[in-house]
Amino acid sequence: PSNYDLNNVNISTVKLWYQNNYVQAVSGEVKNNTLVVKFDRNTLKKLLPTGTNELTVIGEIYYNNRYVDFKGIDTIEVIG
């Protein structure tokens, strides 16, 4: 929703999940009203097989005087 402040995302809680494994975010910043989160490339290369992969990103954002969970799911194509 538009009333969330992306600057209030707790980057230390952001994880990218693939099946039963995850990669912890290493950094994040807001650019042009978009949260850009970075993950370790080498760890991702070991985790993700070539082909179509469904990924889930989870984390916490401070909203209404407390931290609340957020979650997003998308599919990517890994080219090997």
XYZ file of C-alpha atoms in Angstrom:
80
model
C 0.000 0.000 0.000
C 1.041 3.569 -0.619
C 1.184 4.413 3.112
C 4.168 2.083 3.710
C 7.553 3.792 3.933
C 10.113 1.592 2.192
C 12.816 3.140 4.354
C 11.238 1.272 7.281
C 12.022 -2.185 5.897
C 14.340 -4.001 8.294
C 16.918 -5.265 5.765
C 18.358 -7.710 8.294
C 15.056 -9.659 8.116
C 14.871 -9.880 4.308
C 15.389 -13.377 2.930
C 15.056 -14.827 -0.546
C 13.652 -18.367 -0.354
C 13.955 -21.116 -2.938
C 12.308 -24.379 -1.929
C 13.569 -25.015 1.635
C 16.685 -22.813 1.447
C 17.183 -19.095 1.737
C 19.755 -16.381 1.130
C 19.977 -13.451 3.553
C 19.971 -9.928 2.091
C 23.379 -8.264 2.317
C 22.203 -4.695 1.703
C 19.253 -2.610 0.663
C 18.378 0.946 -0.233
C 15.459 2.926 -1.602
C 16.007 4.315 -5.113
C 13.268 6.198 -6.957
C 10.607 4.942 -4.539
C 11.684 1.314 -5.104
C 13.391 -0.896 -2.539
C 16.527 -2.431 -4.077
C 17.842 -5.385 -2.076
C 21.095 -7.181 -2.856
C 21.986 -10.795 -2.168
C 25.326 -12.569 -2.393
C 25.749 -13.618 -6.039
C 27.888 -16.698 -5.345
C 25.405 -18.026 -2.818
C 22.544 -17.533 -5.270
C 24.476 -19.289 -8.049
C 24.872 -22.343 -5.814
C 21.228 -22.285 -4.748
C 19.360 -21.734 -8.018
C 19.364 -24.249 -10.867
C 19.211 -23.222 -14.514
C 15.641 -22.825 -15.707
C 12.423 -21.463 -14.261
C 12.405 -20.935 -10.498
C 9.704 -19.642 -8.169
C 11.204 -17.439 -5.456
C 9.704 -15.971 -2.310
C 10.974 -12.861 -0.541
C 10.006 -12.292 3.071
C 10.897 -9.672 5.649
C 9.578 -7.121 8.110
C 8.595 -3.482 7.794
C 7.890 -1.045 10.616
C 4.278 0.109 10.270
C 1.740 1.484 12.748
C 4.262 1.399 15.614
C 5.208 -2.266 15.164
C 6.981 -4.597 12.762
C 4.749 -6.507 10.361
C 5.670 -9.298 7.968
C 5.653 -8.904 4.214
C 5.945 -11.518 1.500
C 6.273 -11.511 -2.273
C 6.406 -14.370 -4.763
C 7.616 -14.307 -8.357
C 9.075 -16.562 -11.010
C 12.442 -15.959 -12.662
C 14.422 -17.624 -15.433
C 18.013 -18.534 -14.596
C 20.265 -18.721 -17.634
C 23.243 -20.980 -17.031
